[in-house]
Short mmCIF file of C-alpha atoms in Angstrom, two decimals:
data_model
loop_
_atom_site.label_atom_id
_atom_site.label_comp_id
_atom_site.label_asym_id
_atom_site.label_seq_id
_atom_site.Cartn_x
_atom_site.Cartn_y
_atom_site.Cartn_z
CA MET A 29 -16.66 -15.04 34.13
CA VAL A 30 -18.18 -17.10 36.71
CA ARG A 31 -22.06 -17.20 37.64
CA ALA A 32 -24.35 -18.29 40.27
CA ARG A 33 -26.92 -20.04 40.10
CA VAL A 34 -29.79 -20.90 43.32
CA HIS A 35 -31.78 -23.95 42.92
CA ARG A 36 -33.80 -24.01 45.75
CA GLN A 37 -35.63 -20.54 44.79
CA GLY A 38 -35.14 -21.17 41.56
CA ARG A 39 -33.32 -17.79 40.26
CA ARG A 40 -29.97 -16.71 39.13
CA ARG A 41 -28.25 -14.45 41.43
CA ARG A 42 -25.41 -12.55 41.56
CA ARG A 43 -21.47 -14.02 42.95
CA ASP A 44 -20.65 -11.39 45.31
CA ASP A 45 -24.83 -11.00 46.17
CA GLY A 46 -24.46 -11.59 49.54
CA LEU A 47 -22.12 -14.79 49.38
CA PRO A 48 -18.34 -14.91 50.68
CA ASP A 49 -15.80 -13.55 48.31
CA HIS A 50 -14.22 -17.33 48.57
CA HIS A 51 -16.85 -18.97 47.86
CA GLN A 52 -16.02 -19.38 44.32
CA HIS A 53 -12.95 -21.29 45.35
CA LEU A 54 -14.69 -23.88 47.19
CA GLY A 55 -14.80 -27.35 46.85
CA ARG A 56 -17.94 -29.40 46.06
CA ARG A 57 -18.38 -30.46 50.22
CA GLN A 58 -17.22 -26.82 51.98
CA ARG A 59 -19.62 -25.19 49.36
CA ARG A 60 -22.66 -27.78 50.66
CA ALA A 61 -21.26 -26.88 54.52
CA GLU A 62 -21.25 -23.25 54.24
CA ALA A 63 -24.69 -23.62 52.39
CA ASP A 64 -26.37 -25.73 54.97
CA ASP A 65 -25.21 -22.84 57.36
CA ARG A 66 -26.79 -20.15 55.52
CA GLY A 67 -29.88 -21.85 55.46
CA GLY A 68 -29.78 -24.83 52.90
CA GLN A 69 -28.78 -22.71 50.06
CA VAL A 70 -26.79 -24.90 47.62
CA VAL A 71 -24.73 -22.61 45.23
CA ARG A 72 -22.71 -23.93 42.64
CA ARG A 73 -21.07 -22.54 39.69
CA GLU A 74 -22.41 -23.31 35.90
CA ARG A 75 -20.63 -26.91 35.24
CA GLY A 76 -17.01 -27.12 32.98
CA ARG A 77 -16.23 -23.62 33.49
CA ALA A 78 -12.48 -22.90 35.06
CA ASP A 79 -11.73 -21.57 38.07
CA ALA A 80 -10.96 -18.31 38.27
CA GLN A 81 -7.77 -18.09 39.91
CA ASP A 82 -6.86 -20.24 36.22
CA HIS A 83 -8.04 -17.73 33.78
CA PRO A 84 -7.59 -14.51 35.74
CA ALA A 85 -7.67 -12.28 32.28
CA ARG A 86 -10.94 -14.05 31.09
CA ASP A 87 -12.47 -14.58 34.26
CA HIS A 88 -11.92 -11.98 36.54
CA PRO A 89 -14.62 -9.99 38.35
CA ALA A 90 -13.99 -7.04 37.15
CA HIS A 91 -14.92 -7.25 34.17
CA HIS A 92 -18.47 -8.89 34.43
CA ASP A 93 -19.83 -7.54 37.62
CA ARG A 94 -22.99 -7.45 35.58
CA ALA A 95 -26.33 -9.07 37.19
CA ALA A 96 -26.84 -12.62 34.85
CA PRO A 97 -29.59 -12.74 32.35
CA ARG A 98 -32.46 -15.14 33.46
CA HIS A 99 -32.63 -16.96 30.25
CA ARG A 100 -29.32 -18.38 27.66
CA PRO A 101 -29.95 -17.79 24.24
CA CYS A 102 -29.71 -21.44 22.38
CA GLY A 103 -26.45 -22.13 20.98
CA HIS A 104 -24.68 -19.47 22.77
CA ARG A 105 -21.43 -20.48 24.52
CA ASP A 106 -19.35 -18.98 27.01
CA ARG A 107 -16.77 -21.34 27.79
CA ASP A 108 -14.15 -21.19 25.30
CA ARG A 109 -14.39 -17.36 24.44
CA ARG A 110 -11.59 -14.98 25.71
CA VAL A 111 -12.40 -11.77 26.78
CA LEU A 112 -11.67 -9.20 24.63
CA HIS A 113 -11.40 -5.06 25.36
CA ARG A 114 -14.60 -4.00 27.05
CA ASP A 115 -14.62 -1.07 23.93
CA ARG A 116 -14.70 -3.93 21.48
CA ARG A 117 -17.19 -6.29 23.09
CA SER A 118 -21.59 -5.39 22.17
CA ARG A 119 -23.00 -2.65 23.33
CA ARG A 120 -26.18 -5.18 23.45
CA ALA A 121 -27.50 -6.78 26.44
CA HIS A 122 -26.85 -10.91 26.21
CA HIS A 123 -30.91 -11.04 26.09
CA HIS A 124 -31.07 -9.24 22.84
CA ARG A 125 -28.90 -11.27 21.05
CA GLY A 126 -29.69 -14.31 18.26
CA PRO A 127 -27.24 -17.28 18.36
CA ALA A 128 -23.63 -16.78 19.19
CA LEU A 129 -21.91 -14.38 17.64
CA ARG A 130 -18.13 -14.32 16.35
CA HIS A 131 -15.71 -11.20 17.34
CA ARG A 132 -13.76 -9.71 15.89
CA ARG A 133 -10.01 -10.18 17.03
CA PRO A 134 -8.22 -7.35 18.47
CA VAL A 135 -5.44 -5.91 16.67
CA ARG A 136 -3.03 -6.46 16.47
CA PRO A 137 -0.09 -3.50 17.19
CA ASP A 138 2.85 -4.77 15.36
CA ARG A 139 0.75 -4.83 12.08
CA ARG A 140 1.18 -1.65 9.78
CA PRO A 141 -2.88 0.08 8.57
CA ASP A 142 -0.97 -0.53 5.34
CA ASP A 143 -0.22 -4.33 5.89
CA PRO A 144 -3.08 -6.68 4.03
CA ARG A 145 -3.73 -8.35 7.11
CA HIS A 146 -5.42 -5.05 8.44
CA ARG A 147 -7.30 -3.96 5.60
CA PRO A 148 -11.00 -3.64 5.39
CA ASP A 149 -12.68 -7.70 4.84
CA GLU A 150 -13.05 -7.62 1.39
CA ALA A 151 -9.13 -6.21 0.64
CA ARG A 152 -7.73 -8.85 3.08
CA ARG A 153 -9.99 -11.46 1.45
CA LEU A 154 -8.47 -10.45 -2.33
CA ALA A 155 -5.26 -10.23 -1.36
CA GLY A 156 -5.11 -13.98 0.41
CA GLY A 157 -3.05 -16.22 -1.44
CA GLN A 158 -1.59 -14.90 -3.92
CA GLY A 159 -5.29 -13.67 -5.30
CA ARG A 160 -7.05 -17.37 -5.40
CA ALA A 161 -9.70 -15.86 -3.70
CA LEU A 162 -9.51 -12.89 -6.54
CA VAL A 163 -9.96 -15.19 -8.93
CA LEU A 164 -12.55 -17.81 -7.76
CA GLU A 165 -14.59 -14.77 -7.30
CA ARG A 166 -14.16 -13.39 -11.46
CA GLN A 167 -14.73 -17.61 -12.31
CA ARG A 168 -17.45 -17.87 -10.20
CA ARG A 169 -19.28 -14.06 -11.68
CA GLU A 170 -17.84 -15.11 -15.36
CA GLY A 171 -16.62 -18.52 -15.84
CA PRO A 172 -12.90 -19.10 -16.94
CA VAL A 173 -11.18 -17.14 -19.37
CA THR A 174 -10.93 -20.16 -21.27
CA THR A 175 -11.07 -23.45 -21.33
CA VAL A 176 -9.63 -26.48 -22.17
CA LEU A 177 -11.26 -29.55 -24.14
CA PRO A 178 -10.46 -32.87 -23.73
CA ASP A 179 -9.12 -33.68 -27.66
CA GLY A 180 -6.48 -30.39 -26.37
CA ARG A 181 -8.06 -27.98 -28.16
CA VAL A 182 -9.33 -24.52 -26.39
CA ASP A 183 -13.43 -24.05 -26.18
CA PHE A 184 -14.28 -20.18 -28.44
CA SER A 185 -17.51 -21.26 -29.13
CA ALA A 186 -17.72 -17.86 -26.74
CA ILE A 187 -16.94 -15.98 -29.55
CA LEU A 188 -17.58 -17.79 -32.63
CA ASP A 189 -21.01 -18.33 -34.66
CA GLU A 190 -22.10 -21.59 -36.70
CA ARG A 191 -21.45 -18.97 -39.55
CA ASP A 192 -18.15 -18.34 -38.98
CA ALA A 193 -17.36 -21.42 -37.67
CA ALA A 194 -17.86 -22.69 -41.16
CA VAL A 195 -16.30 -20.47 -42.80
CA PHE A 196 -13.13 -21.65 -41.11
CA ALA A 197 -13.44 -24.93 -41.87
CA ALA A 198 -14.76 -24.69 -45.40
CA ALA A 199 -11.45 -22.26 -46.03
CA GLY A 200 -9.14 -25.50 -44.37
CA TYR A 201 -7.72 -23.31 -41.15
CA GLY A 202 -6.78 -24.56 -38.21
CA GLU A 203 -4.48 -27.33 -38.55
CA ARG A 204 -2.28 -28.38 -36.21
CA ALA A 205 1.46 -27.38 -36.65
CA GLY A 206 2.68 -29.73 -33.80
CA PHE A 207 5.40 -28.69 -30.96
CA GLY A 208 8.69 -28.97 -32.89
CA ARG A 209 12.11 -30.99 -32.08
CA LYS A 210 13.70 -28.44 -30.31
CA PRO A 211 11.79 -25.81 -28.33
CA VAL A 212 12.57 -22.68 -26.51
CA LEU A 213 10.01 -21.17 -23.99
CA VAL A 214 9.60 -17.14 -24.18
CA VAL A 215 7.60 -15.66 -21.40
CA ILE A 216 6.49 -12.55 -22.78
CA ASP A 217 6.01 -8.93 -20.23
CA VAL A 218 5.47 -11.17 -17.01
CA ASN A 219 6.28 -7.92 -15.09
CA HIS A 220 4.57 -5.65 -12.24
CA ASN A 221 3.45 -3.06 -15.37
CA PHE A 222 0.74 -6.01 -16.40
CA CYS A 223 0.06 -7.83 -13.73
CA GLY A 224 0.46 -5.06 -10.66
CA ASP A 225 2.24 -5.82 -6.78
CA ARG A 226 -0.67 -6.89 -5.90
CA PRO A 227 -4.05 -9.12 -6.23
CA GLU A 228 -7.04 -6.69 -6.59
CA PRO A 229 -9.30 -5.95 -9.67
CA ILE A 230 -8.28 -4.67 -12.76
CA LEU A 231 -10.42 -1.32 -12.49
CA ASP A 232 -8.78 -0.95 -9.18
CA SER A 233 -4.98 -2.11 -10.18
CA ILE A 234 -5.23 -0.48 -13.64
CA ARG A 235 -5.13 3.26 -11.20
CA ARG A 236 -1.63 2.25 -10.28
CA TRP A 237 -0.48 0.65 -12.90
CA ARG A 238 -1.88 2.06 -16.26
CA ASN A 239 -1.27 -1.27 -18.13
CA SER A 240 -2.35 -3.58 -15.43
CA CYS A 241 -4.68 -6.84 -16.41
CA GLY A 242 -6.05 -7.31 -12.74
CA GLU A 243 -7.36 -10.53 -12.06
CA ALA A 244 -6.33 -12.41 -15.20
CA ALA A 245 -2.79 -11.65 -14.81
CA TRP A 246 -3.13 -13.55 -11.26
CA GLU A 247 -4.78 -16.45 -13.13
CA ALA A 248 -2.49 -17.03 -15.27
CA LEU A 249 0.78 -16.68 -12.97
CA PRO A 250 0.10 -20.23 -11.40
CA HIS A 251 -0.09 -21.77 -15.00
CA VAL A 252 2.93 -19.36 -16.09
CA ALA A 253 5.16 -20.73 -13.49
CA ALA A 254 3.95 -24.37 -13.71
CA LEU A 255 5.00 -24.04 -17.36
CA ILE A 256 8.68 -22.44 -16.55
CA ASP A 257 9.17 -25.17 -13.34
CA SER A 258 8.37 -28.15 -16.00
CA ALA A 259 11.51 -26.27 -19.06
CA ARG A 260 14.14 -26.16 -16.09
CA ALA A 261 13.35 -29.52 -15.15
CA ASN A 262 13.67 -30.82 -18.73
CA GLY A 263 16.50 -28.57 -19.62
CA ILE A 264 14.77 -26.08 -21.96
CA PRO A 265 16.10 -22.70 -22.28
CA VAL A 266 13.54 -20.36 -20.96
CA ILE A 267 13.81 -16.46 -22.28
CA TYR A 268 11.79 -13.81 -20.49
CA SER A 269 11.84 -10.64 -22.37
CA THR A 270 10.15 -7.10 -20.24
CA GLY A 271 9.74 -3.52 -21.12
CA GLU A 272 13.08 -0.81 -21.21
CA ASP A 273 12.76 1.42 -18.71
CA PRO A 274 11.16 4.80 -19.64
CA ARG A 275 13.19 7.72 -20.64
CA PRO A 276 12.72 11.12 -18.47
CA ASP A 277 12.16 12.53 -21.81
CA GLY A 278 10.25 10.22 -23.41
CA LEU A 279 12.32 9.54 -26.22
CA ASN A 280 12.51 6.00 -26.16
CA SER A 281 8.26 6.24 -25.97
CA GLY A 282 7.78 6.21 -29.54
CA ARG A 283 4.37 6.23 -30.81
CA TRP A 284 2.95 4.65 -27.65
CA ALA A 285 2.62 8.39 -26.33
CA ASP A 286 -0.06 9.63 -29.90
CA LYS A 287 -2.17 6.42 -28.64
CA ASN A 288 -2.20 6.48 -24.22
CA ARG A 289 -2.45 9.04 -22.45
CA ARG A 290 -1.23 7.73 -19.48
CA ARG A 291 1.93 6.96 -20.89
CA ALA A 292 4.26 9.82 -18.36
CA GLU A 293 3.12 7.61 -15.79
CA ASP A 294 5.24 5.04 -16.28
CA SER A 295 8.49 7.50 -15.35
CA GLU A 296 6.79 9.58 -13.03
CA ALA A 297 4.74 6.87 -10.58
CA HIS A 298 7.17 3.61 -11.34
CA PRO A 299 10.83 5.09 -12.55
CA ALA A 300 11.83 1.88 -11.30
CA GLY A 301 9.31 -1.32 -10.71
CA VAL A 302 7.05 -0.95 -14.07
CA ASN A 303 9.41 -3.74 -16.34
CA GLU A 304 10.46 -5.47 -12.53
CA ILE A 305 9.74 -9.68 -13.58
CA MET A 306 7.49 -11.21 -11.12
CA PRO A 307 8.94 -12.73 -8.29
CA GLN A 308 6.37 -15.36 -8.40
CA ILE A 309 8.64 -16.91 -12.03
CA ALA A 310 11.39 -14.77 -10.95
CA PRO A 311 14.47 -15.42 -13.65
CA GLU A 312 17.54 -18.33 -12.63
CA ALA A 313 20.91 -18.42 -13.33
CA GLY A 314 21.25 -19.96 -17.10
CA ASP A 315 18.22 -17.80 -18.31
CA VAL A 316 17.71 -15.15 -20.59
CA VAL A 317 16.45 -11.66 -20.15
CA ILE A 318 15.66 -9.60 -23.43
CA ARG A 319 14.39 -5.88 -22.83
CA LYS A 320 12.58 -5.06 -26.21
CA PRO A 321 11.28 -1.71 -27.33
CA LYS A 322 8.78 -2.69 -29.08
CA PRO A 323 5.88 -5.53 -28.75
CA SER A 324 7.66 -8.17 -30.60
CA VAL A 325 10.64 -9.80 -28.62
CA PHE A 326 12.15 -10.57 -32.36
CA TYR A 327 12.03 -6.45 -32.99
CA ALA A 328 15.57 -4.76 -32.48
CA SER A 329 16.28 -7.78 -30.00
CA PRO A 330 19.06 -10.51 -30.13
CA LEU A 331 16.36 -12.99 -29.80
CA GLN A 332 17.03 -14.59 -33.36
CA SER A 333 20.96 -15.24 -33.22
CA TYR A 334 20.04 -16.90 -29.51
CA LEU A 335 17.62 -19.46 -31.22
CA VAL A 336 20.26 -19.65 -34.10
CA GLU A 337 23.23 -20.53 -31.83
CA LEU A 338 20.42 -23.43 -29.60
CA GLY A 339 19.50 -24.57 -33.07
CA ALA A 340 16.05 -24.43 -32.02
CA ASP A 341 12.73 -24.91 -34.12
CA SER A 342 9.73 -23.78 -32.45
CA LEU A 343 8.73 -21.62 -30.22
CA VAL A 344 5.85 -22.13 -26.85
CA LEU A 345 4.92 -18.88 -25.47
CA CYS A 346 3.02 -17.28 -22.50
CA GLY A 347 2.03 -14.03 -20.57
CA THR A 348 0.81 -11.33 -21.95
CA THR A 349 -0.91 -8.91 -23.65
CA THR A 350 -2.44 -11.53 -26.26
CA SER A 351 -3.47 -9.13 -28.07
CA GLY A 352 -0.55 -7.28 -28.47
CA CYS A 353 3.03 -8.36 -27.31
CA VAL A 354 2.25 -12.38 -27.68
CA ARG A 355 0.86 -11.40 -31.16
CA ALA A 356 3.33 -9.65 -32.43
CA THR A 357 5.93 -12.48 -31.50
CA VAL A 358 3.73 -14.76 -32.57
CA LEU A 359 3.58 -13.12 -36.31
CA ASP A 360 7.31 -12.05 -36.23
CA GLY A 361 8.11 -15.81 -35.66
CA PHE A 362 6.37 -17.62 -37.89
CA SER A 363 7.74 -15.30 -40.45
CA ASN A 364 10.46 -16.72 -39.76
CA ASN A 365 9.81 -19.62 -40.03
CA TYR A 366 9.60 -21.64 -36.63
CA ARG A 367 6.68 -23.70 -35.15
CA MET A 368 4.86 -21.53 -32.86
CA SER A 369 2.43 -22.36 -29.83
CA VAL A 370 0.59 -20.27 -27.04
CA VAL A 371 -0.09 -21.49 -24.07
CA ALA A 372 -3.78 -20.57 -23.50
CA GLU A 373 -4.04 -20.66 -19.61
CA ALA A 374 -0.59 -18.82 -19.19
CA THR A 375 -1.13 -16.25 -21.31
CA PHE A 376 -3.76 -13.05 -20.61
CA ASP A 377 -4.94 -9.75 -21.80
CA ARG A 378 -7.21 -6.84 -20.08
CA GLY A 379 -9.86 -7.50 -22.76
CA ARG A 380 -11.41 -10.43 -22.81
CA VAL A 381 -12.80 -10.30 -25.96
CA SER A 382 -9.57 -9.54 -27.03
CA HIS A 383 -8.01 -12.11 -25.59
CA LEU A 384 -10.53 -14.64 -27.51
CA VAL A 385 -10.05 -13.11 -30.61
CA ASN A 386 -6.51 -13.21 -31.02
CA LEU A 387 -6.44 -16.11 -29.27
CA PHE A 388 -8.76 -18.10 -31.70
CA ASP A 389 -7.04 -16.08 -35.06
CA MET A 390 -3.68 -17.30 -34.35
CA ASP A 391 -5.11 -21.13 -33.40
CA GLN A 392 -6.34 -20.59 -37.29
CA LYS A 393 -3.75 -19.36 -39.41
CA TYR A 394 -0.61 -18.80 -37.65
CA ALA A 395 0.37 -21.40 -33.87
CA ASP A 396 -0.78 -23.94 -31.92
CA VAL A 397 -3.25 -23.02 -28.94
CA VAL A 398 -2.77 -25.65 -26.52
CA GLY A 399 -3.12 -26.62 -23.06
CA VAL A 400 -0.71 -26.66 -19.69
CA GLU A 401 -1.15 -30.19 -19.10
CA ALA A 402 -0.22 -30.95 -23.37
CA THR A 403 2.43 -28.34 -23.15
CA THR A 404 3.91 -29.60 -20.16
CA ALA A 405 3.82 -33.70 -20.59
CA PHE A 406 5.74 -32.61 -24.14
CA PHE A 407 8.37 -30.76 -22.08
CA ASP A 408 8.53 -34.33 -20.05
CA GLY A 409 9.11 -36.72 -23.61
CA LEU A 410 11.77 -34.58 -24.92
CA PRO A 411 15.24 -36.25 -24.94
CA ALA A 412 16.96 -35.27 -21.69
CA ASP A 413 20.60 -34.10 -23.62
CA LEU A 414 18.22 -31.83 -26.06
CA TYR A 415 20.70 -29.29 -25.57
CA ARG A 416 23.00 -30.21 -23.89
CA VAL A 417 26.12 -27.79 -24.67
CA PRO A 418 29.57 -29.14 -26.61
CA ALA A 419 32.68 -28.70 -24.64
CA THR A 420 34.45 -25.84 -26.43
CA LYS A 421 37.87 -26.83 -28.19
CA GLU A 422 41.10 -25.13 -27.35
CA SER A 423 43.24 -23.45 -29.96
#
């Protein structure tokens, strides 16, 4: 946009107010020569502005046919702005504005209304960066779900008072069992059923995915991925579990149907995707996937036979939910004399209290609750040929 300034009379005037149309394209000397012919009026553009012919979309006179205001607000910069569609421009006069306002960019026509980049600002913020903004907001509001102390233990002060701490200490609970010599990583039920299909607050997510853990799931996902990457890099077997697909008649629901009034939604709303493992941690060739009918990965599954074949003596668990399937698997593994470890940051639950209480109880009696850093360091220190499969003998 080109504006004219008349120095001699001390006022601004419109570009087309009695001046020839070609005047804006003249050089400095030519403008002075014409100004002398017009009685000494020296007309020049604002410094730093480009010619209209260089930026016709920005400076075309048709879009700027109003008189310029007498004063430009402090901090208002025009030179690098692009002209938006006139319907998207502020309708207030310039002299009513404060400092420069950032205009919203025009919506690109190739973006669908359901595209996360086309949602309102709040939803777009929550959908960005695989839920990082959502997680940071929840942490600012509530603090971290779990805090690992410098000694590698988890801080349970939020739920543990002096009386209970004294009781467990006097009874001798809470000793460390250790990782074992041949661990297997078990990733429990990290699927759409418990994570949803996009990062969003838990109450929004469970409207569509009744078992969703909301923000807690998306906070744990990067830690789960880090454990899987470390296990694969060190040749440690990775075993996933997920649920059985629901039957239309609900026969395999069992007593789940008695405890949740929304059980039928699993087959009606999400017939194909409810038990799909999250793409951020998708299984690869060589990984084992177990579809389980009940909370424990051991129940009615081939897990025990796989562990015997591998010669494993310990399990490292992550996933969900802490109070349900993780705890049930810990109890069965403990009952079968496996050393059990639960990685705190990579385990999650829909309830904050149930998550912490069950971590504490397992840490006292059935498993070592450990941090991601200590676990990956343990994986890195294992022999490279720990799970080397011997060659098959020919008969």
